[in-house]
Tab-separated table of C-alpha atoms in Angstrom:
chain	number	residue	atom	x	y	z
F	3	GLN	CA	-28.713	6.697	-10.557
F	4	VAL	CA	-30.289	5.101	-7.487
F	5	GLN	CA	-33.910	6.029	-6.959
F	6	LEU	CA	-36.360	5.369	-4.167
F	7	VAL	CA	-40.114	5.385	-4.794
F	8	GLU	CA	-42.703	5.356	-2.046
F	9	SER	CA	-46.254	4.099	-2.364
F	10	GLY	CA	-49.277	3.326	-0.194
F	11	GLY	CA	-50.174	6.722	1.196
F	12	GLY	CA	-53.706	8.019	1.390
F	13	LEU	CA	-56.473	9.206	3.632
F	14	VAL	CA	-57.457	7.161	6.687
F	15	GLN	CA	-59.610	7.706	9.760
F	16	PRO	CA	-58.079	7.863	13.280
F	17	GLY	CA	-57.484	4.298	14.541
F	18	GLY	CA	-57.121	2.970	11.031
F	19	SER	CA	-54.118	1.282	9.398
F	20	LEU	CA	-51.980	1.912	6.344
F	21	ARG	CA	-48.973	0.110	4.787
F	22	LEU	CA	-46.285	2.072	3.009
F	23	SER	CA	-43.727	0.524	0.649
F	24	CYS	CA	-40.445	1.756	-0.775
F	25	ALA	CA	-38.813	0.278	-3.815
F	26	ILE	CA	-35.145	0.901	-4.799
F	27	SER	CA	-33.986	0.961	-8.402
F	28	GLY	CA	-30.446	1.382	-9.741
F	29	ASN	CA	-27.152	0.022	-8.451
F	30	ILE	CA	-26.919	0.912	-4.788
F	31	PHE	CA	-24.282	-1.823	-4.400
F	32	LYS	CA	-24.980	-2.314	-0.669
F	33	ILE	CA	-27.587	-1.101	1.774
F	34	GLY	CA	-26.509	-0.278	5.338
F	35	TYR	CA	-29.762	0.993	6.772
F	36	MET	CA	-33.120	1.813	5.241
F	37	ALA	CA	-35.312	4.349	7.062
F	38	TRP	CA	-38.633	6.151	7.066
F	39	TYR	CA	-38.922	9.858	7.863
F	40	ARG	CA	-41.894	12.180	7.857
F	41	GLN	CA	-42.513	15.898	7.574
F	42	ALA	CA	-45.733	17.568	8.573
F	43	ALA	CA	-46.795	20.924	7.144
F	44	GLY	CA	-44.859	23.731	8.743
F	45	LYS	CA	-42.600	21.386	10.709
F	46	GLU	CA	-39.135	19.905	10.349
F	47	ARG	CA	-38.561	16.428	9.011
F	48	GLU	CA	-38.406	13.859	11.804
F	49	PHE	CA	-37.177	10.278	12.200
F	50	VAL	CA	-39.803	7.512	12.242
F	51	ALA	CA	-38.049	4.150	11.992
F	52	THR	CA	-34.993	2.478	10.471
F	53	ILE	CA	-33.843	-1.012	9.867
F	54	ARG	CA	-30.372	-2.460	9.460
F	55	TRP	CA	-30.135	-4.536	6.317
F	56	SER	CA	-27.668	-7.088	7.593
F	57	ASP	CA	-29.733	-8.447	10.498
F	58	GLY	CA	-33.090	-6.633	10.664
F	59	TYR	CA	-32.202	-4.611	13.760
F	60	ALA	CA	-34.755	-1.791	14.041
F	61	ILE	CA	-35.110	1.512	15.815
F	62	TYR	CA	-38.337	3.462	16.291
F	63	ARG	CA	-39.165	6.974	17.585
F	64	ASP	CA	-41.005	6.743	20.896
F	65	SER	CA	-44.353	7.991	19.635
F	66	VAL	CA	-44.771	5.139	17.126
F	67	LYS	CA	-43.490	2.191	19.182
F	68	GLY	CA	-46.084	-0.519	19.361
F	69	ARG	CA	-48.051	0.968	16.448
F	70	PHE	CA	-45.620	0.998	13.504
F	71	THR	CA	-43.480	-1.892	12.234
F	72	ILE	CA	-40.670	-1.555	9.734
F	73	SER	CA	-39.566	-4.542	7.631
F	74	ARG	CA	-37.324	-5.254	4.671
F	75	ASP	CA	-37.063	-7.667	1.775
F	76	ASP	CA	-33.396	-8.195	0.932
F	77	PRO	CA	-33.734	-9.874	-2.482
F	78	GLU	CA	-36.298	-7.272	-3.570
F	79	ASN	CA	-34.509	-4.269	-2.005
F	80	THR	CA	-37.769	-2.995	-0.578
F	81	SER	CA	-38.852	-1.671	2.790
F	82	SER	CA	-42.354	-1.488	4.239
F	83	LEU	CA	-43.814	0.476	7.074
F	84	GLN	CA	-46.983	-0.981	8.596
F	85	MET	CA	-48.812	1.721	10.494
F	86	ASN	CA	-51.574	0.801	12.918
F	87	ASP	CA	-53.743	2.852	15.256
F	88	LEU	CA	-53.059	5.966	13.238
F	89	LYS	CA	-53.570	9.361	14.895
F	90	PRO	CA	-54.110	12.854	13.397
F	91	GLU	CA	-50.617	13.755	14.508
F	92	ASP	CA	-49.269	11.104	12.172
F	93	THR	CA	-50.402	13.225	9.206
F	94	ALA	CA	-47.328	14.045	7.108
F	95	ILE	CA	-45.403	13.290	3.969
F	96	TYR	CA	-43.588	10.049	4.554
F	97	SER	CA	-40.233	9.542	2.795
F	98	CYS	CA	-37.927	6.537	2.655
F	99	ALA	CA	-34.166	6.774	2.721
F	100	ALA	CA	-31.189	4.437	2.287
F	101	SER	CA	-27.560	4.511	3.359
F	102	ARG	CA	-24.789	3.024	1.229
F	103	ALA	CA	-23.122	1.358	4.181
F	104	GLU	CA	-23.066	1.085	7.971
F	105	TRP	CA	-20.827	3.600	9.680
F	106	ASN	CA	-20.230	4.708	13.259
F	107	MET	CA	-19.667	8.467	12.983
F	108	ILE	CA	-23.361	9.311	13.562
F	109	THR	CA	-26.502	7.476	14.585
F	110	PRO	CA	-28.759	6.060	11.914
F	111	THR	CA	-31.662	8.060	13.405
F	112	VAL	CA	-30.126	11.284	11.985
F	113	ALA	CA	-31.198	12.341	8.500
F	114	SER	CA	-27.655	13.120	7.399
F	115	TYR	CA	-26.838	9.424	7.771
F	116	TYR	CA	-28.699	8.736	4.547
F	117	HIS	CA	-27.496	9.330	1.015
F	118	TYR	CA	-30.568	8.369	-1.046
F	119	TRP	CA	-34.057	9.762	-0.583
F	120	GLY	CA	-37.443	9.294	-2.121
F	121	HIS	CA	-39.880	12.128	-2.828
F	122	GLY	CA	-42.478	10.934	-0.335
F	123	THR	CA	-46.070	9.882	-0.099
F	124	GLN	CA	-48.849	11.761	1.686
F	125	VAL	CA	-50.516	10.201	4.718
F	126	THR	CA	-53.535	12.051	6.050
F	127	VAL	CA	-55.303	10.887	9.232
F	128	SER	CA	-58.640	12.646	9.661
F	129	SER	CA	-62.284	11.904	10.401
């Protein structure tokens, strides 16, 4: 079975930086998009960023543009999320997700686009 494992979470002060990584194991065959989502306590899961595996095309939610950067390593089947200028409102459990292929029925910013999910890593931004 395909599994995704996140790492790199932790406690950081406002304005600090953190880099998250996601590693895929198992036979996914082909990756369409790989994304990062987050869920704060008491709130719904929300889209953060996604990257298309074929060409590196990326989409970000407005509140993280200019602060977060998503990247991918094709041979390693990994994705990273570099988070700079972190704010308390970024506090959440961050999860990575992968789709098995590109498709046009829904946008890759919607959670239902993704078939495989990791369990998440906690990011806490506090002084």
